[in-house]
């Protein structure tokens, strides 16, 4: 170890709890319900092969050259066209995954000690992305319908202490799987506009609905009061690292400058390939196949939970889309402490604590139903129930 003096912000950078757990689960025979990896059989390999060939044959060296920071124009247009409100392609910034959008937004909106509001619990990766700016993250109370608007107003702060942003995931939230109702969306947008707090809407899972599409995005209701983030990771493939944000025109140039400083631009080849793949009605044909698979997997997990957790004081969410559900252990039990007992029985999950900005509920944990097969889900949930029983007996 050197004796270098590190920046204060380096101390705020924590290893991802999920990556640490993935190390633990890297042993043969373990069934991991921990990671948030999309099911690889949904990646459209043939469409990508064809698109790569087309891009090289058609665009040649241009596909391998430096490109503009805003993003590949046809992809920006396609994103604007996909969204259910009037979006000017000039408001679309293509980012290196939507994770980069979080980083850019943090750089533009947050100072050290800026107040920022998040859901309880919230996406761990957002807390990590904002952490280097050293904000004060304040958890807003939330229920099954999403963030509680009264608590949002109570925690908004005033004057110099007014929250610089509120980060929200209205659809099939990571980690809980819950979705904000129409009424809650309308109330939150109205309150945020009244208080002048920008809403940062993160929507990587919105297309992965099972029964019916979720209500309209927050941003559609007040485009000048929101920054919207989306991603191709969950509807095509995450390895391409293609995400995007849509920002009001007044703030867009600052986000663009932050992007230029960060990485000049998102890989142009990948952008062209995605633009090629999604031409026409590709997503309209492809996404329903992902929905159908994930819905079956969710049903398998819910049935296994009903069966295996009977008699245990355990509760869980019933997501209407997305990739995750959220489980609450019996009173007095700690999910972090349960993990080694579960890993001994060859099942892994993510403990809930790192998803909380403020007080954590140590009884919670996140399960993904999309990467393991149905047979593995059955085995894993039975093993998890055994681990809970063993832990309860001390
Ligand atoms: C809520 C949420 N936002 C953003 C991301 C980042 O996704 P990507 O950078 O692949 O677009 C994820 C990834 O799991 C996520 O769950």
Coordinates of C-alpha atoms and ligand atoms in Angstrom, one line a residue:
X1 CA 0.0 0.0 0.0
X2 CA 1.4 3.4 -0.9
X3 CA 1.1 6.4 1.4
X4 CA -0.7 8.5 -1.3
X5 CA -3.2 11.1 0.0
X6 CA -6.5 10.2 -1.6
X7 CA -9.3 12.7 -2.4
X8 CA -12.0 12.9 0.3
X9 CA -14.5 11.7 -2.3
X10 CA -12.5 8.4 -2.7
X11 CA -13.6 7.6 0.9
X12 CA -17.2 7.9 -0.2
X13 CA -16.7 5.3 -3.0
X14 CA -17.8 1.9 -1.6
X15 CA -17.5 -1.4 -3.3
X16 CA -20.9 -2.5 -4.6
X17 CA -22.6 -4.8 -2.1
X18 CA -23.9 -6.7 -5.1
X19 CA -20.4 -7.3 -6.6
X20 CA -19.1 -8.4 -3.2
X21 CA -22.0 -10.9 -3.0
X22 CA -21.4 -12.1 -6.5
X23 CA -17.8 -13.1 -5.4
X24 CA -19.3 -15.1 -2.5
X25 CA -21.7 -16.8 -4.9
X26 CA -18.9 -17.7 -7.3
X27 CA -18.8 -21.3 -6.2
X28 CA -20.0 -24.4 -8.1
X29 CA -23.5 -25.5 -7.5
X30 CA -24.8 -22.2 -6.0
X31 CA -28.1 -20.8 -7.4
X32 CA -27.8 -17.0 -7.4
X33 CA -31.0 -15.0 -7.2
X34 CA -28.7 -12.0 -6.3
X35 CA -27.5 -10.5 -9.6
X36 CA -29.6 -8.3 -11.8
X37 CA -28.5 -10.0 -15.0
X38 CA -31.1 -10.2 -17.8
X39 CA -31.7 -13.7 -19.1
X40 CA -29.1 -14.3 -21.8
X41 CA -31.4 -16.3 -23.9
X42 CA -33.4 -13.1 -24.6
X43 CA -30.4 -11.5 -26.3
X44 CA -31.3 -11.3 -30.0
X45 CA -28.0 -12.8 -31.4
X46 CA -29.0 -13.2 -35.0
X47 CA -30.3 -9.6 -35.2
X48 CA -27.0 -8.4 -33.8
X49 CA -24.9 -10.4 -36.2
X50 CA -26.9 -9.1 -39.1
X51 CA -26.8 -5.5 -37.8
X52 CA -23.0 -5.6 -37.2
X53 CA -22.5 -6.8 -40.8
X54 CA -24.8 -4.1 -42.2
X55 CA -23.1 -1.4 -40.2
X56 CA -19.6 -2.4 -41.3
X57 CA -20.6 -2.8 -45.0
X58 CA -22.6 0.4 -45.1
X59 CA -20.7 2.8 -42.8
X60 CA -17.2 1.3 -42.9
X61 CA -14.6 3.6 -41.3
X62 CA -17.2 6.1 -40.1
X63 CA -18.5 3.5 -37.7
X64 CA -15.0 3.3 -36.1
X65 CA -14.2 7.0 -36.1
X66 CA -14.7 9.4 -33.1
X67 CA -18.3 10.6 -33.0
X68 CA -20.4 13.4 -31.6
X69 CA -21.0 13.6 -27.9
X70 CA -24.7 14.0 -28.2
X71 CA -25.0 10.5 -29.9
X72 CA -25.7 9.0 -33.3
X73 CA -28.5 11.1 -34.8
X74 CA -30.7 8.2 -36.1
X75 CA -30.6 6.6 -32.6
X76 CA -31.5 9.9 -30.9
X77 CA -34.5 10.2 -33.3
X78 CA -35.5 6.6 -32.6
X79 CA -35.4 7.2 -28.9
X80 CA -37.5 10.4 -29.2
X81 CA -40.0 8.5 -31.3
X82 CA -40.2 5.7 -28.8
X83 CA -41.3 7.9 -25.9
X84 CA -44.9 8.6 -25.2
X85 CA -44.7 12.4 -25.1
X86 CA -43.4 15.0 -27.6
X87 CA -39.6 14.8 -27.4
X88 CA -37.3 16.8 -29.6
X89 CA -34.3 14.6 -30.6
X90 CA -32.1 17.5 -29.6
X91 CA -33.1 16.8 -26.0
X92 CA -31.8 13.2 -26.2
X93 CA -28.3 12.5 -24.9
X94 CA -27.0 8.9 -25.6
X95 CA -25.1 7.7 -22.6
X96 CA -22.8 4.8 -21.8
X97 CA -25.5 2.8 -20.0
X98 CA -28.1 4.7 -18.0
X99 CA -25.6 4.3 -15.2
X100 CA -23.6 7.1 -16.8
X101 CA -26.6 9.3 -16.9
X102 CA -26.7 9.1 -13.1
X103 CA -23.1 10.1 -12.9
X104 CA -23.6 13.1 -15.3
X105 CA -26.8 14.3 -13.5
X106 CA -24.9 14.1 -10.1
X107 CA -22.1 16.2 -11.5
X108 CA -24.4 18.8 -12.9
X109 CA -26.9 19.1 -10.0
X110 CA -25.1 18.2 -6.8
X111 CA -22.5 19.9 -4.6
X112 CA -21.0 18.6 -1.4
X113 CA -23.7 18.4 1.2
X114 CA -26.5 19.1 -1.3
X115 CA -29.8 17.5 -0.1
X116 CA -31.1 14.9 -2.5
X117 CA -34.3 12.9 -2.0
X118 CA -34.6 9.2 -2.8
X119 CA -37.2 6.4 -2.3
X120 CA -37.0 4.0 0.6
X121 CA -35.4 1.8 -0.5
X122 CA -33.8 2.9 -3.7
X123 CA -31.5 1.6 -6.5
X124 CA -28.1 1.0 -4.9
X125 CA -26.2 1.9 -8.1
X126 CA -27.7 5.4 -8.0
X127 CA -26.6 5.9 -4.4
X128 CA -23.1 4.8 -5.6
X129 CA -23.2 7.0 -8.7
X130 CA -24.1 10.1 -6.7
X131 CA -21.8 9.4 -3.7
X132 CA -18.6 11.0 -5.1
X133 CA -20.4 14.4 -5.2
X134 CA -20.8 13.9 -1.4
X135 CA -24.5 14.8 -1.2
X136 CA -26.8 14.2 1.8
X137 CA -29.1 11.5 0.6
X138 CA -32.5 11.6 2.4
X139 CA -34.8 8.6 2.2
X140 CA -38.5 9.5 1.7
X141 CA -41.0 7.1 3.2
X142 CA -42.6 4.9 0.5
X143 CA -45.4 2.3 0.5
X144 CA -46.5 -0.3 -2.1
X145 CA -47.7 2.5 -4.4
X146 CA -44.4 4.4 -4.4
X147 CA -43.0 7.5 -2.7
X148 CA -45.3 9.2 -0.1
X149 CA -45.9 12.7 -1.3
X150 CA -46.5 14.2 2.1
X151 CA -43.2 12.9 3.3
X152 CA -41.6 14.2 0.1
X153 CA -42.9 17.7 0.9
X154 CA -41.8 17.4 4.5
X155 CA -38.3 16.4 3.6
X156 CA -37.9 18.8 0.6
X157 CA -36.0 21.4 2.6
X158 CA -36.1 25.2 2.0
X159 CA -33.9 28.0 0.8
X160 CA -30.2 27.0 0.4
X161 CA -31.1 23.6 1.9
X162 CA -33.8 22.8 -0.7
X163 CA -33.3 19.4 -2.3
X164 CA -31.4 19.7 -5.6
X165 CA -33.1 16.6 -7.0
X166 CA -35.5 13.7 -6.2
X167 CA -34.5 10.4 -7.8
X168 CA -37.5 8.1 -8.5
X169 CA -38.2 4.8 -10.2
X170 CA -41.9 4.7 -10.9
X171 CA -42.0 1.3 -12.8
X172 CA -41.2 -2.1 -11.3
X173 CA -38.6 -0.5 -9.0
X174 CA -35.2 -2.0 -8.4
X175 CA -35.1 -3.3 -5.7
X176 CA -38.8 -3.8 -4.6
X177 CA -40.6 -4.4 -7.9
X178 CA -43.3 -1.9 -6.9
X179 CA -45.0 0.5 -9.3
X180 CA -46.3 4.0 -8.7
X181 CA -50.1 4.4 -9.2
X182 CA -51.6 7.0 -11.5
X183 CA -52.8 9.1 -8.6
X184 CA -49.4 9.0 -6.8
X185 CA -47.6 10.0 -10.0
X186 CA -50.0 13.0 -10.6
X187 CA -49.6 14.1 -7.0
X188 CA -45.8 13.8 -7.0
X189 CA -45.4 15.7 -10.2
X190 CA -47.6 18.5 -8.9
X191 CA -45.8 18.7 -5.6
X192 CA -42.4 18.7 -7.2
X193 CA -43.4 21.4 -9.6
X194 CA -44.9 23.5 -6.8
X195 CA -41.6 23.2 -4.7
X196 CA -39.3 23.5 -7.8
X197 CA -37.5 20.2 -7.2
X198 CA -36.3 18.4 -10.3
X199 CA -37.5 14.8 -10.6
X200 CA -34.9 12.4 -12.0
X201 CA -37.0 9.6 -13.4
X202 CA -35.2 6.3 -14.0
X203 CA -37.1 3.8 -16.2
X204 CA -35.0 0.9 -17.3
X205 CA -37.8 -1.7 -16.6
X206 CA -40.9 0.1 -17.9
X207 CA -41.4 -2.0 -21.0
X208 CA -41.1 -5.3 -19.0
X209 CA -44.8 -5.3 -17.9
X210 CA -46.8 -8.5 -17.5
X211 CA -50.5 -7.7 -17.3
X212 CA -50.8 -4.2 -18.6
X213 CA -48.6 -1.3 -19.4
X214 CA -47.8 1.0 -16.4
X215 CA -49.3 4.6 -16.2
X216 CA -47.5 7.4 -18.2
X217 CA -44.1 8.5 -17.1
X218 CA -43.7 11.4 -14.7
X219 CA -41.7 13.3 -17.3
X220 CA -44.7 13.1 -19.8
X221 CA -46.7 15.1 -17.3
X222 CA -44.1 17.9 -16.8
X223 CA -41.2 17.6 -19.3
X224 CA -39.6 20.9 -18.1
X225 CA -39.5 19.7 -14.5
X226 CA -37.9 16.3 -15.1
X227 CA -34.9 14.4 -16.5
X228 CA -35.9 11.1 -17.9
X229 CA -33.5 8.1 -18.1
X230 CA -33.9 5.0 -20.2
X231 CA -31.8 2.0 -21.3
X232 CA -31.5 -0.7 -24.0
X233 CA -29.9 -3.0 -21.4
X234 CA -33.1 -4.8 -20.4
X235 CA -34.8 -4.9 -23.7
X236 CA -31.8 -5.8 -26.0
X237 CA -28.5 -6.5 -24.1
X238 CA -26.6 -4.8 -21.3
X239 CA -23.1 -5.4 -22.7
X240 CA -23.6 -2.8 -25.4
X241 CA -23.8 -0.1 -22.7
X242 CA -26.4 2.0 -24.5
X243 CA -28.6 4.2 -22.4
X244 CA -30.0 7.7 -22.7
X245 CA -31.4 10.7 -21.0
X246 CA -33.9 13.3 -22.0
X247 CA -33.4 16.7 -20.4
X248 CA -35.1 20.1 -20.6
X249 CA -33.3 22.3 -23.2
X250 CA -32.0 24.7 -20.5
X251 CA -30.0 22.0 -18.7
X252 CA -29.0 19.8 -21.7
X253 CA -25.8 21.8 -22.6
X254 CA -24.4 21.2 -19.0
X255 CA -25.1 17.5 -19.2
X256 CA -23.5 17.4 -22.6
X257 CA -20.3 19.1 -21.3
X258 CA -20.2 16.7 -18.4
X259 CA -20.5 13.8 -21.0
X260 CA -17.7 15.3 -23.1
X261 CA -15.4 15.4 -20.1
X262 CA -16.3 11.9 -19.0
X263 CA -15.8 9.9 -22.2
X264 CA -16.2 12.1 -25.3
X265 CA -19.0 9.9 -26.6
X266 CA -20.6 6.5 -26.2
X267 CA -19.1 3.9 -28.6
X268 CA -20.3 4.9 -32.1
X269 CA -20.2 1.4 -33.4
X270 CA -22.6 0.2 -30.7
X271 CA -24.9 3.1 -31.2
X272 CA -25.1 2.3 -35.0
X273 CA -25.7 -1.4 -34.3
X274 CA -28.5 -0.6 -31.8
X275 CA -30.1 1.9 -34.3
X276 CA -29.9 -0.8 -37.0
X277 CA -31.4 -3.6 -34.7
X278 CA -34.4 -1.5 -33.6
X279 CA -35.4 -0.3 -37.0
X280 CA -39.0 -0.9 -37.9
X281 CA -41.0 -2.9 -35.4
X282 CA -38.2 -5.0 -34.0
X283 CA -38.8 -4.0 -30.3
X284 CA -42.6 -4.5 -30.7
X285 CA -41.9 -8.1 -31.7
X286 CA -39.0 -8.8 -29.4
X287 CA -40.0 -7.3 -26.1
X288 CA -43.2 -9.4 -25.7
X289 CA -41.0 -12.5 -25.7
X290 CA -39.0 -11.1 -22.8
X291 CA -42.2 -10.2 -20.9
X292 CA -43.6 -13.7 -21.4
X293 CA -40.5 -15.4 -20.1
X294 CA -40.1 -13.1 -17.1
X295 CA -43.8 -13.4 -16.2
X296 CA -43.5 -17.2 -16.2
X297 CA -40.4 -16.9 -14.0
X298 CA -42.2 -14.5 -11.6
X299 CA -45.1 -16.9 -11.4
X300 CA -42.8 -19.7 -10.6
X301 CA -41.1 -17.7 -7.8
X302 CA -44.4 -16.5 -6.3
X303 CA -45.8 -20.1 -6.3
X304 CA -42.6 -21.4 -4.7
X305 CA -42.7 -18.7 -2.0
X306 CA -46.4 -19.6 -1.2
X307 CA -45.4 -23.2 -0.9
X308 CA -42.1 -23.0 0.9
X309 CA -42.6 -20.0 3.2
X310 CA -45.9 -21.3 4.7
X311 CA -45.9 -20.9 8.5
X312 CA -43.0 -18.6 8.4
X313 CA -43.5 -14.9 9.2
X314 CA -42.2 -13.9 5.8
X315 CA -43.8 -11.4 3.4
X316 CA -42.9 -10.4 -0.2
X317 CA -44.0 -8.1 -3.0
X318 CA -45.9 -9.2 -6.1
X319 CA -44.3 -7.3 -9.0
X320 CA -46.4 -6.5 -12.1
X321 CA -43.3 -6.4 -14.2
X322 CA -39.5 -6.0 -14.1
X323 CA -36.9 -8.4 -12.7
X324 CA -37.1 -8.3 -8.8
X325 CA -39.1 -9.0 -5.8
X326 CA -38.5 -7.9 -2.2
X327 CA -38.8 -10.1 0.7
X328 CA -39.1 -9.4 4.4
X329 CA -37.9 -11.9 6.9
X330 CA -39.4 -12.8 10.3
X331 CA -39.1 -10.2 13.1
X332 CA -35.6 -10.1 14.6
X333 CA -33.9 -11.7 11.6
X334 CA -31.1 -10.0 9.7
X335 CA -30.8 -10.7 6.0
X336 CA -27.0 -10.0 6.0
X337 CA -26.6 -12.6 8.8
X338 CA -28.8 -15.0 7.0
X339 CA -26.7 -14.9 3.8
X340 CA -23.9 -17.3 4.9
X341 CA -26.5 -19.8 6.1
X342 CA -28.2 -19.5 2.7
X343 CA -25.0 -19.9 0.8
X344 CA -24.2 -23.1 2.7
X345 CA -27.5 -24.3 1.2
X346 CA -26.5 -23.2 -2.2
X347 CA -28.7 -20.1 -2.6
X348 CA -27.7 -16.5 -2.7
X349 CA -29.7 -13.2 -2.6
X350 CA -28.8 -9.5 -2.0
X351 CA -29.5 -8.3 1.6
X352 CA -31.6 -5.1 1.6
X353 CA -29.6 -2.8 3.8
X354 CA -27.4 -1.2 1.1
X355 CA -30.5 -0.1 -0.8
X356 CA -31.5 2.3 2.0
X357 CA -30.2 5.9 2.0
X358 CA -30.9 6.4 5.7
X359 CA -32.3 3.9 8.2
X360 CA -32.1 0.4 6.8
X361 CA -34.7 -2.4 7.4
X362 CA -32.3 -5.3 8.1
X363 CA -35.1 -7.8 7.6
X364 CA -35.3 -7.2 3.8
X365 CA -33.7 -8.8 0.9
X366 CA -33.9 -8.7 -3.0
X367 CA -34.6 -11.7 -5.2
X368 CA -34.2 -11.8 -9.0
X369 CA -36.5 -14.2 -10.9
X370 CA -35.0 -13.7 -14.3
X371 CA -31.6 -15.4 -14.5
X372 CA -32.2 -18.7 -12.8
X373 CA -34.4 -21.3 -14.6
X374 CA -37.8 -22.3 -13.2
X375 CA -36.4 -25.6 -11.8
X376 CA -33.6 -23.6 -10.2
X377 CA -36.0 -21.1 -8.7
X378 CA -38.0 -24.0 -7.1
X379 CA -34.8 -25.5 -5.6
X380 CA -33.5 -22.1 -4.5
X381 CA -36.7 -21.0 -2.7
X382 CA -36.9 -24.3 -0.9
X383 CA -33.3 -23.8 0.2
X384 CA -34.0 -20.3 1.3
X385 CA -36.9 -21.4 3.4
X386 CA -34.7 -24.1 5.0
X387 CA -32.0 -21.4 5.8
X388 CA -34.7 -19.2 7.4
X389 CA -35.9 -22.1 9.5
X390 CA -32.3 -22.9 10.6
X391 CA -31.6 -19.3 11.4
X392 CA -34.9 -19.0 13.4
X393 CA -33.8 -21.9 15.5
X394 CA -30.5 -20.1 16.2
Ligands
LIG1 C1 -32.8 1.2 -11.7 C2 -31.6 1.1 -12.5 N1 -31.1 2.2 -13.1 C3 -30.0 2.1 -13.9 C4 -29.4 0.9 -14.1 C5 -28.2 0.9 -15.0 O1 -28.4 0.2 -16.2 P1 -27.6 0.4 -17.5 O2 -26.4 1.2 -17.2 O3 -27.2 -1.0 -17.9 O4 -28.4 1.1 -18.5 C6 -29.9 -0.3 -13.6 C7 -29.2 -1.6 -13.8 O5 -29.5 -2.6 -13.2 C8 -31.0 -0.2 -12.7 O6 -31.5 -1.3 -12.1

